Amino acid sequence: MAHPAADPSPLTLTGGGSLRGTVTVPGDKSISHRALLFGAIAEGATRIEGLLPAEDPLSTAACLRAMGVAVSPIEAGQPVTVQGVGLDGFREPEDVLDCGNSGTTMRLMLGLLAGRASRHFVLNGDASLRRRPMRRVGGPLAEMGATIAGRDGGNLAPLAIQGRGLQGATVRTPVASAQVKSAILLAGLTADGPTTVIEPVQSRDHSERMLRAFGADLVVGGAGNTQVTVTPGAALRGQHVIVPGDISSAAFWLVAGAITPGAELTVQNVGLNPSRTGILEVLEQMGARITVLNARDVAGEPVGDLQVSHGPLQAFTIGEELIPRLVDEIPVLAVAACCAEGVSRVTGAAELRVKETDRLAVMARQLGAMGARIEEHADGLTIQGETTLHGAEVDSETDHRVAMSLAVAAQIASGTTRLHRPEAAAVSYPTFWDDLERLRA
Ligand code: S3P
């Protein structure tokens, strides 16, 4: 699943024109991974509707299949069935497990595999994933007795796991990360006593919601739901999971609709879990014209349709507390900031440096090439508003969210933008380019 180092045929994007119509974004990436993984360790079958048919969940499914889990083919619009093998049923894989570009796959699997006694697993990924820090998961798992080895003292993949029985523990995580929290909870499912994770700020809670629905004994507490305890012993039972559309994918249309003159868009079936809706709060802070319609609950997750239209925007301020609730939306919000009145500021966002790319550096570099007045700091960005962007030669640098953010910027830029490595979008939104073409028509 490596992305080509150089793309001989960049995508040409013409600025100007408007955006109109209705779009249904593909399934939530975080929920899709969890549905596959939790289905695999449950007893009985799990049926998943709306699973994201993109490269990242395909990586998770391939790893599971390599350990003896039957996962039906993943095709757009088709339900997926996972035949669970139970909490300790994974077969030792014969080969390296390839997590592709997916941090969620690698981190959650570390938690799931560390406790599989007398089995050996090796996790690897593409060049981007091999640069991403894994000690944040391996460290807490080691406190529970896990044996994980890798480059840079166990921090970097390829990672080798020698499965063994784990002890329950109380772990304080230094960063609010749902991947870290979920890995520890998954390891805790088969430890010899309760495990508690305490986060500085609550990260997305899809694991907690879904593990409970599968039957796990899980208690959430602490100020602002920052403390989660899992008590082993409960069997997980296969479930019917309905995956809502990904708000992180909807974010591109929300920003595109808010900044493109004359735009009117409706994004259907978007997951509105409060641990993910920071983007809506920031757009509201900016004065964007966004309406939530048909708010409803679908299989334990809040869902709604979002209507957005173009209008004047004010600059935003995003601080550390809000980051976990919009961590993946900063690149596209940087584009919105160029169109707002005033200076927008992001602080407390050092986590963006260890995503699929260093998103602070990459957005400053790529958006800067289009004329943005964007300044990079150790933990954030400062962006001058009321800037006219111009078409340029830009590069996703293999990052899916950068690719789509630059497409939104190209939409309002003057002239033509040539985007290198646009195929990165397929990591989370394979039909993005088709949707863009249709909404522009
Ligand atoms: C994810 C959590 C976030 C997010 C990533 C998906 C998840 O990462 O950026 O795209 O599914 O748990 P962190 O937990 O590292 O912040």
Short mmCIF file of C-alpha atoms and ligand atoms in Angstrom, two decimals:
data_model
loop_
_atom_site.label_atom_id
_atom_site.label_comp_id
_atom_site.label_asym_id
_atom_site.label_seq_id
_atom_site.Cartn_x
_atom_site.Cartn_y
_atom_site.Cartn_z
CA MET A 1 0.00 0.00 0.00
CA ALA A 2 3.00 2.26 -0.44
CA HIS A 3 2.34 5.50 -2.23
CA PRO A 4 4.53 6.17 -5.22
CA ALA A 5 7.42 8.47 -4.43
CA ALA A 6 6.69 10.65 -7.44
CA ASP A 7 3.48 10.86 -9.36
CA PRO A 8 4.03 11.35 -13.07
CA SER A 9 0.48 12.60 -13.65
CA PRO A 10 -0.64 15.27 -11.19
CA LEU A 11 -4.30 16.19 -11.02
CA THR A 12 -5.28 19.50 -12.60
CA LEU A 13 -7.79 21.48 -10.54
CA THR A 14 -9.35 24.65 -11.92
CA GLY A 15 -10.38 27.37 -9.50
CA GLY A 16 -13.63 29.29 -9.71
CA GLY A 17 -17.17 28.06 -10.22
CA SER A 18 -19.43 27.03 -7.42
CA LEU A 19 -20.45 23.90 -5.54
CA ARG A 20 -24.03 22.70 -5.36
CA GLY A 21 -25.85 19.53 -4.44
CA THR A 22 -26.00 16.67 -1.99
CA VAL A 23 -23.20 14.36 -1.00
CA THR A 24 -23.10 11.27 1.19
CA VAL A 25 -19.63 10.87 2.63
CA PRO A 26 -18.27 7.34 3.15
CA GLY A 27 -18.33 5.57 6.50
CA ASP A 28 -16.43 6.80 9.53
CA LYS A 29 -12.86 5.53 9.46
CA SER A 30 -12.47 5.22 13.24
CA ILE A 31 -15.75 3.33 13.63
CA SER A 32 -14.98 1.10 10.62
CA HIS A 33 -11.67 -0.11 12.11
CA ARG A 34 -13.33 -0.79 15.43
CA ALA A 35 -16.25 -2.69 13.91
CA LEU A 36 -13.80 -5.03 12.13
CA LEU A 37 -11.50 -5.49 15.13
CA PHE A 38 -14.21 -5.94 17.76
CA GLY A 39 -16.15 -8.23 15.43
CA ALA A 40 -13.00 -10.35 15.11
CA ILE A 41 -12.61 -10.88 18.89
CA ALA A 42 -16.33 -11.41 19.54
CA GLU A 43 -18.15 -14.73 19.52
CA GLY A 44 -20.41 -15.22 16.53
CA ALA A 45 -20.92 -13.09 13.46
CA THR A 46 -20.82 -9.29 13.23
CA ARG A 47 -22.64 -7.62 10.37
CA ILE A 48 -21.38 -4.16 9.43
CA GLU A 49 -23.35 -1.73 7.29
CA GLY A 50 -21.73 1.39 5.89
CA LEU A 51 -18.15 0.22 6.48
CA LEU A 52 -15.65 2.58 4.85
CA PRO A 53 -14.35 0.82 1.71
CA ALA A 54 -10.98 2.59 1.74
CA GLU A 55 -7.33 1.63 2.06
CA ASP A 56 -7.07 1.99 5.85
CA PRO A 57 -9.93 -0.36 6.82
CA LEU A 58 -8.76 -2.74 4.06
CA SER A 59 -5.42 -2.90 5.90
CA THR A 60 -7.20 -3.86 9.13
CA ALA A 61 -9.26 -6.52 7.33
CA ALA A 62 -6.16 -7.99 5.65
CA CYS A 63 -4.34 -8.28 9.01
CA LEU A 64 -7.35 -10.01 10.55
CA ARG A 65 -7.64 -12.46 7.66
CA ALA A 66 -3.95 -13.33 8.06
CA MET A 67 -4.77 -14.42 11.63
CA GLY A 68 -7.63 -16.71 10.63
CA VAL A 69 -10.59 -14.33 10.80
CA ALA A 70 -13.13 -14.66 7.98
CA VAL A 71 -14.01 -11.17 6.75
CA SER A 72 -16.31 -11.01 3.72
CA PRO A 73 -15.19 -8.88 0.75
CA ILE A 74 -15.30 -5.12 1.39
CA GLU A 75 -17.17 -3.41 -1.43
CA ALA A 76 -18.96 -0.07 -1.53
CA GLY A 77 -22.62 -0.39 -0.60
CA GLN A 78 -22.35 -4.03 0.53
CA PRO A 79 -22.63 -5.14 4.16
CA VAL A 80 -19.53 -6.83 5.55
CA THR A 81 -19.60 -9.90 7.78
CA VAL A 82 -16.87 -10.78 10.27
CA GLN A 83 -16.85 -14.26 11.81
CA GLY A 84 -15.50 -13.70 15.31
CA VAL A 85 -12.84 -16.03 16.70
CA GLY A 86 -13.24 -14.97 20.34
CA LEU A 87 -10.95 -12.98 22.63
CA ASP A 88 -7.98 -15.33 22.30
CA GLY A 89 -8.69 -16.97 18.94
CA PHE A 90 -6.14 -15.29 16.63
CA ARG A 91 -3.89 -17.75 14.82
CA GLU A 92 -0.19 -16.87 14.68
CA PRO A 93 0.29 -15.27 11.24
CA GLU A 94 2.90 -16.82 8.96
CA ASP A 95 4.09 -13.49 7.66
CA VAL A 96 4.45 -9.85 8.63
CA LEU A 97 1.12 -8.04 9.17
CA ASP A 98 1.00 -5.03 6.84
CA CYS A 99 -0.82 -2.05 8.37
CA GLY A 100 -0.25 0.06 5.23
CA ASN A 101 -0.67 3.76 6.02
CA SER A 102 -2.93 3.16 9.00
CA GLY A 103 -1.90 4.27 12.49
CA THR A 104 -5.21 3.09 13.91
CA THR A 105 -4.60 -0.44 12.57
CA MET A 106 -1.11 -0.64 14.03
CA ARG A 107 -1.89 0.89 17.42
CA LEU A 108 -5.13 -0.96 18.11
CA MET A 109 -3.59 -4.24 16.97
CA LEU A 110 -0.65 -3.77 19.33
CA GLY A 111 -3.20 -3.73 22.15
CA LEU A 112 -5.11 -6.71 20.80
CA LEU A 113 -2.07 -8.90 20.14
CA ALA A 114 0.20 -8.18 23.12
CA GLY A 115 -1.81 -10.56 25.34
CA ARG A 116 -2.00 -13.50 22.91
CA ALA A 117 0.22 -15.91 24.83
CA SER A 118 2.82 -18.03 22.99
CA ARG A 119 2.21 -16.37 19.60
CA HIS A 120 4.56 -14.09 17.71
CA PHE A 121 3.45 -11.18 15.53
CA VAL A 122 5.33 -8.63 13.43
CA LEU A 123 3.58 -5.38 12.44
CA ASN A 124 4.86 -3.21 9.62
CA GLY A 125 3.56 -0.37 7.50
CA ASP A 126 4.42 2.04 4.70
CA ALA A 127 7.20 4.64 4.90
CA SER A 128 4.89 7.15 6.65
CA LEU A 129 3.72 4.67 9.29
CA ARG A 130 7.29 3.46 9.94
CA ARG A 131 8.13 7.01 11.02
CA ARG A 132 5.25 7.36 13.50
CA PRO A 133 5.80 6.96 17.26
CA MET A 134 4.57 3.68 18.72
CA ARG A 135 6.13 3.91 22.19
CA ARG A 136 3.05 5.84 23.29
CA VAL A 137 1.27 2.46 22.99
CA GLY A 138 4.20 0.11 23.68
CA GLY A 139 5.13 1.96 26.90
CA PRO A 140 1.77 1.50 28.66
CA LEU A 141 1.48 -2.06 27.31
CA ALA A 142 4.94 -2.83 28.76
CA GLU A 143 3.59 -1.69 32.15
CA MET A 144 1.02 -4.46 31.72
CA GLY A 145 3.77 -6.99 30.96
CA ALA A 146 3.84 -6.85 27.15
CA THR A 147 6.99 -7.64 25.14
CA ILE A 148 7.28 -5.43 22.07
CA ALA A 149 10.53 -4.80 20.20
CA GLY A 150 11.25 -2.46 17.32
CA ARG A 151 13.62 0.12 15.93
CA ASP A 152 14.50 3.14 18.07
CA GLY A 153 14.12 1.15 21.30
CA GLY A 154 10.70 -0.23 20.34
CA ASN A 155 9.31 3.09 19.13
CA LEU A 156 9.29 2.48 15.38
CA ALA A 157 7.91 -0.28 13.17
CA PRO A 158 8.60 -2.96 12.16
CA LEU A 159 7.46 -4.06 15.62
CA ALA A 160 7.73 -7.63 16.95
CA ILE A 161 5.29 -8.75 19.62
CA GLN A 162 5.89 -11.84 21.72
CA GLY A 163 2.42 -12.50 23.12
CA ARG A 164 2.08 -13.26 26.84
CA GLY A 165 -0.40 -12.98 29.69
CA LEU A 166 -0.87 -9.35 30.80
CA GLN A 167 -1.58 -7.73 34.15
CA GLY A 168 -4.24 -5.07 34.63
CA ALA A 169 -2.82 -1.62 35.33
CA THR A 170 -3.72 2.03 35.81
CA VAL A 171 -2.17 4.06 33.02
CA ARG A 172 -2.02 7.83 32.67
CA THR A 173 -1.48 8.83 29.04
CA PRO A 174 0.47 12.05 28.43
CA VAL A 175 -1.45 12.80 25.20
CA ALA A 176 -5.19 12.61 24.54
CA SER A 177 -5.16 9.89 21.89
CA ALA A 178 -8.03 7.52 21.13
CA GLN A 179 -5.60 5.14 19.49
CA VAL A 180 -3.53 4.87 22.68
CA LYS A 181 -6.61 4.67 24.91
CA SER A 182 -8.20 2.00 22.72
CA ALA A 183 -5.03 -0.12 22.58
CA ILE A 184 -4.80 -0.19 26.37
CA LEU A 185 -8.50 -1.02 26.76
CA LEU A 186 -8.20 -3.86 24.23
CA ALA A 187 -5.17 -5.27 26.07
CA GLY A 188 -7.17 -4.93 29.30
CA LEU A 189 -9.96 -7.17 27.98
CA THR A 190 -7.87 -10.28 28.72
CA ALA A 191 -5.54 -9.00 31.47
CA ASP A 192 -5.60 -10.60 34.94
CA GLY A 193 -7.46 -7.70 36.58
CA PRO A 194 -9.09 -4.33 35.80
CA THR A 195 -7.27 -1.74 33.69
CA THR A 196 -7.88 2.00 33.91
CA VAL A 197 -6.81 4.60 31.35
CA ILE A 198 -6.68 8.25 32.43
CA GLU A 199 -6.36 10.88 29.66
CA PRO A 200 -5.51 14.59 30.05
CA VAL A 201 -8.58 15.46 27.90
CA GLN A 202 -11.18 13.04 26.55
CA SER A 203 -10.38 11.72 23.08
CA ARG A 204 -12.99 10.27 20.71
CA ASP A 205 -15.03 7.60 22.51
CA HIS A 206 -16.06 5.23 19.71
CA SER A 207 -14.23 2.31 21.35
CA GLU A 208 -16.04 2.79 24.64
CA ARG A 209 -19.45 2.97 22.97
CA MET A 210 -18.88 -0.01 20.72
CA LEU A 211 -17.10 -2.25 23.24
CA ARG A 212 -20.05 -1.75 25.60
CA ALA A 213 -22.48 -2.62 22.83
CA PHE A 214 -20.49 -5.84 22.24
CA GLY A 215 -20.86 -6.71 25.96
CA ALA A 216 -17.57 -5.57 27.52
CA ASP A 217 -17.56 -4.47 31.16
CA LEU A 218 -16.53 -0.85 30.79
CA VAL A 219 -17.03 2.12 33.11
CA VAL A 220 -16.42 5.71 32.01
CA GLY A 221 -15.90 8.39 34.66
CA GLY A 222 -13.62 11.14 35.88
CA ALA A 223 -13.95 14.86 35.19
CA GLY A 224 -14.96 15.26 31.52
CA ASN A 225 -15.07 11.48 30.97
CA THR A 226 -11.29 11.22 31.04
CA GLN A 227 -11.14 7.93 32.93
CA VAL A 228 -12.14 4.53 31.52
CA THR A 229 -11.95 1.19 33.35
CA VAL A 230 -12.29 -2.19 31.68
CA THR A 231 -12.81 -5.31 33.80
CA PRO A 232 -11.98 -8.56 32.01
CA GLY A 233 -14.23 -11.59 32.09
CA ALA A 234 -17.19 -10.57 29.94
CA ALA A 235 -17.51 -12.40 26.61
CA LEU A 236 -18.05 -10.18 23.55
CA ARG A 237 -20.95 -11.11 21.28
CA GLY A 238 -21.16 -10.33 17.56
CA GLN A 239 -23.34 -7.31 16.78
CA HIS A 240 -25.05 -5.47 13.97
CA VAL A 241 -23.02 -2.28 13.49
CA ILE A 242 -24.22 0.65 11.37
CA VAL A 243 -21.37 3.01 10.52
CA PRO A 244 -22.32 6.69 10.07
CA GLY A 245 -20.61 8.95 7.53
CA ASP A 246 -17.24 10.34 8.61
CA ILE A 247 -17.37 13.91 9.95
CA SER A 248 -13.67 14.18 9.11
CA SER A 249 -14.55 13.57 5.44
CA ALA A 250 -17.62 15.83 5.67
CA ALA A 251 -15.26 18.57 6.92
CA PHE A 252 -13.90 19.10 3.38
CA TRP A 253 -17.39 19.86 2.07
CA LEU A 254 -18.32 21.99 5.07
CA VAL A 255 -15.29 24.21 4.52
CA ALA A 256 -15.63 24.14 0.72
CA GLY A 257 -19.29 25.15 1.03
CA ALA A 258 -18.53 27.92 3.52
CA ILE A 259 -15.75 29.53 1.43
CA THR A 260 -16.88 29.04 -2.19
CA PRO A 261 -18.99 31.94 -3.49
CA GLY A 262 -22.54 30.84 -4.25
CA ALA A 263 -22.07 27.37 -2.75
CA GLU A 264 -24.95 25.40 -1.26
CA LEU A 265 -24.25 21.86 -0.13
CA THR A 266 -25.99 19.19 1.91
CA VAL A 267 -23.87 16.46 3.48
CA GLN A 268 -26.01 13.48 4.47
CA ASN A 269 -25.73 10.94 7.26
CA VAL A 270 -22.79 12.48 9.14
CA GLY A 271 -21.69 11.08 12.51
CA LEU A 272 -22.10 13.79 15.15
CA ASN A 273 -20.50 12.13 18.16
CA PRO A 274 -19.71 15.05 20.54
CA SER A 275 -16.09 13.87 20.84
CA ARG A 276 -15.73 14.64 17.10
CA THR A 277 -17.75 17.81 16.51
CA GLY A 278 -15.04 20.42 17.23
CA ILE A 279 -15.12 21.35 13.52
CA LEU A 280 -18.76 22.44 13.82
CA GLU A 281 -17.95 24.60 16.84
CA VAL A 282 -15.11 26.32 15.01
CA LEU A 283 -17.21 26.91 11.90
CA GLU A 284 -19.90 28.36 14.15
CA GLN A 285 -17.27 30.58 15.80
CA MET A 286 -16.39 31.76 12.28
CA GLY A 287 -20.03 32.60 11.54
CA ALA A 288 -20.39 29.92 8.86
CA ARG A 289 -23.92 29.16 7.68
CA ILE A 290 -24.39 25.57 8.80
CA THR A 291 -27.65 23.88 9.79
CA VAL A 292 -28.04 20.43 11.33
CA LEU A 293 -31.10 18.56 10.02
CA ASN A 294 -32.66 15.22 10.99
CA ALA A 295 -30.57 14.78 14.14
CA ARG A 296 -31.04 11.14 15.15
CA ASP A 297 -29.36 8.21 16.88
CA VAL A 298 -28.13 5.28 14.79
CA ALA A 299 -26.78 2.18 16.56
CA GLY A 300 -25.41 4.13 19.52
CA GLU A 301 -23.91 7.08 17.60
CA PRO A 302 -25.59 10.48 16.98
CA VAL A 303 -26.08 11.26 13.28
CA GLY A 304 -27.48 14.17 11.25
CA ASP A 305 -27.50 15.87 7.84
CA LEU A 306 -25.56 19.12 7.48
CA GLN A 307 -26.47 22.02 5.21
CA VAL A 308 -23.84 24.63 4.44
CA SER A 309 -23.84 27.74 2.30
CA HIS A 310 -21.32 30.44 1.50
CA GLY A 311 -21.10 33.55 3.67
CA PRO A 312 -18.68 35.94 5.37
CA LEU A 313 -16.32 34.33 7.89
CA GLN A 314 -14.41 35.54 10.93
CA ALA A 315 -11.00 34.28 12.07
CA PHE A 316 -10.87 31.47 14.67
CA THR A 317 -8.81 30.63 17.74
CA ILE A 318 -8.24 26.95 18.50
CA GLY A 319 -6.42 25.94 21.70
CA GLU A 320 -5.15 22.72 23.24
CA GLU A 321 -8.44 21.72 24.91
CA LEU A 322 -10.30 21.56 21.60
CA ILE A 323 -7.62 19.77 19.57
CA PRO A 324 -8.68 16.17 20.37
CA ARG A 325 -12.18 16.96 19.06
CA LEU A 326 -10.94 18.21 15.65
CA VAL A 327 -7.42 16.86 15.38
CA ASP A 328 -7.87 15.67 11.78
CA GLU A 329 -9.67 18.83 10.62
CA ILE A 330 -6.87 21.37 11.19
CA PRO A 331 -5.50 21.09 7.61
CA VAL A 332 -8.82 22.04 6.02
CA LEU A 333 -9.51 24.68 8.68
CA ALA A 334 -6.21 26.27 7.66
CA VAL A 335 -7.75 26.73 4.21
CA ALA A 336 -10.88 28.30 5.73
CA ALA A 337 -8.69 30.70 7.72
CA CYS A 338 -7.27 32.16 4.47
CA CYS A 339 -10.81 33.32 3.58
CA ALA A 340 -11.79 34.73 6.99
CA GLU A 341 -11.55 38.27 8.26
CA GLY A 342 -8.70 38.54 10.76
CA VAL A 343 -5.87 36.35 11.99
CA SER A 344 -6.62 32.72 12.91
CA ARG A 345 -4.52 30.89 15.47
CA VAL A 346 -4.04 27.22 16.31
CA THR A 347 -2.03 26.30 19.43
CA GLY A 348 -1.51 23.09 21.41
CA ALA A 349 -1.48 21.08 18.19
CA ALA A 350 1.98 19.45 18.30
CA GLU A 351 0.23 16.10 17.73
CA LEU A 352 -0.24 17.12 14.10
CA ARG A 353 3.49 16.64 13.62
CA VAL A 354 3.15 12.87 14.12
CA LYS A 355 0.17 12.20 11.86
CA GLU A 356 0.46 10.63 8.38
CA THR A 357 2.79 13.56 7.69
CA ASP A 358 3.93 16.51 9.80
CA ARG A 359 0.71 18.35 9.00
CA LEU A 360 1.83 21.70 10.43
CA ALA A 361 4.92 21.77 8.22
CA VAL A 362 3.18 20.29 5.17
CA MET A 363 0.21 22.67 5.27
CA ALA A 364 2.47 25.68 5.82
CA ARG A 365 4.60 24.59 2.85
CA GLN A 366 1.84 23.59 0.42
CA LEU A 367 -0.72 26.26 1.24
CA GLY A 368 2.13 28.76 1.32
CA ALA A 369 2.89 27.81 -2.30
CA MET A 370 -0.65 28.97 -3.18
CA GLY A 371 -0.06 32.36 -1.59
CA ALA A 372 -1.36 31.70 1.93
CA ARG A 373 0.23 33.80 4.64
CA ILE A 374 0.68 30.94 7.05
CA GLU A 375 3.27 30.73 9.76
CA GLU A 376 4.28 27.48 11.41
CA HIS A 377 5.04 27.27 15.15
CA ALA A 378 6.28 24.39 17.30
CA ASP A 379 2.70 23.55 18.30
CA GLY A 380 0.47 25.34 15.83
CA LEU A 381 -0.18 27.76 13.00
CA THR A 382 -0.96 31.45 12.54
CA ILE A 383 -2.89 32.26 9.37
CA GLN A 384 -3.66 35.70 7.96
CA GLY A 385 -7.13 36.01 6.56
CA GLU A 386 -8.50 37.75 3.46
CA THR A 387 -5.76 36.25 1.32
CA THR A 388 -6.36 35.58 -2.34
CA LEU A 389 -4.95 32.14 -3.12
CA HIS A 390 -3.52 31.42 -6.55
CA GLY A 391 -3.15 28.15 -8.40
CA ALA A 392 0.25 26.48 -7.97
CA GLU A 393 2.20 23.25 -8.19
CA VAL A 394 1.40 21.44 -4.91
CA ASP A 395 1.90 17.98 -3.43
CA SER A 396 -0.14 15.89 -0.97
CA GLU A 397 3.21 14.56 0.28
CA THR A 398 1.25 11.22 0.44
CA ASP A 399 -1.17 12.51 3.12
CA HIS A 400 -4.88 11.92 2.39
CA ARG A 401 -6.14 14.88 4.40
CA VAL A 402 -3.56 17.19 2.84
CA ALA A 403 -4.63 16.07 -0.65
CA MET A 404 -8.29 16.90 0.01
CA SER A 405 -7.52 20.15 1.86
CA LEU A 406 -5.46 21.37 -1.10
CA ALA A 407 -8.34 20.48 -3.43
CA VAL A 408 -10.61 22.74 -1.35
CA ALA A 409 -8.00 25.51 -1.57
CA ALA A 410 -7.72 25.00 -5.34
CA GLN A 411 -11.49 25.45 -5.64
CA ILE A 412 -11.29 29.10 -4.49
CA ALA A 413 -7.86 29.87 -5.94
CA SER A 414 -7.40 31.87 -9.11
CA GLY A 415 -6.08 29.88 -12.04
CA THR A 416 -5.04 26.25 -12.14
CA THR A 417 -3.52 24.06 -9.45
CA ARG A 418 -1.55 20.90 -10.22
CA LEU A 419 -1.82 18.50 -7.29
CA HIS A 420 0.81 15.78 -7.12
CA ARG A 421 0.00 12.44 -5.51
CA PRO A 422 -3.78 13.03 -5.32
CA GLU A 423 -4.34 9.27 -4.97
CA ALA A 424 -3.51 9.59 -1.26
CA ALA A 425 -7.19 10.53 -0.76
CA ALA A 426 -8.08 6.83 -1.16
CA VAL A 427 -6.78 6.16 2.35
CA SER A 428 -10.02 7.55 3.80
CA TYR A 429 -12.20 8.81 0.91
CA PRO A 430 -11.76 6.89 -2.36
CA THR A 431 -14.67 8.65 -4.11
CA PHE A 432 -13.59 12.18 -3.17
CA TRP A 433 -12.52 13.21 -6.67
CA ASP A 434 -15.77 11.90 -8.21
CA ASP A 435 -17.82 13.76 -5.60
CA LEU A 436 -15.87 16.97 -6.25
CA GLU A 437 -16.45 16.72 -9.99
CA ARG A 438 -20.17 16.09 -9.50
CA LEU A 439 -20.67 18.97 -7.01
CA ARG A 440 -18.84 21.38 -9.32
CA ALA A 441 -20.99 20.49 -12.31
C1 S3P B 1 -8.12 7.92 15.50
C2 S3P B 1 -7.65 8.78 16.44
C3 S3P B 1 -6.89 9.99 16.12
C4 S3P B 1 -7.06 10.40 14.66
C5 S3P B 1 -6.97 9.26 13.72
C6 S3P B 1 -7.98 8.19 14.06
C7 S3P B 1 -8.82 6.71 15.95
O1 S3P B 1 -5.53 9.74 16.34
O2 S3P B 1 -6.13 11.38 14.32
O3 S3P B 1 -7.20 9.71 12.41
O4 S3P B 1 -9.50 6.05 15.14
O5 S3P B 1 -8.71 6.36 17.13
P1 S3P B 1 -4.92 9.88 17.83
O6 S3P B 1 -5.66 8.94 18.69
O7 S3P B 1 -3.48 9.46 17.74
O8 S3P B 1 -5.08 11.32 18.18
#
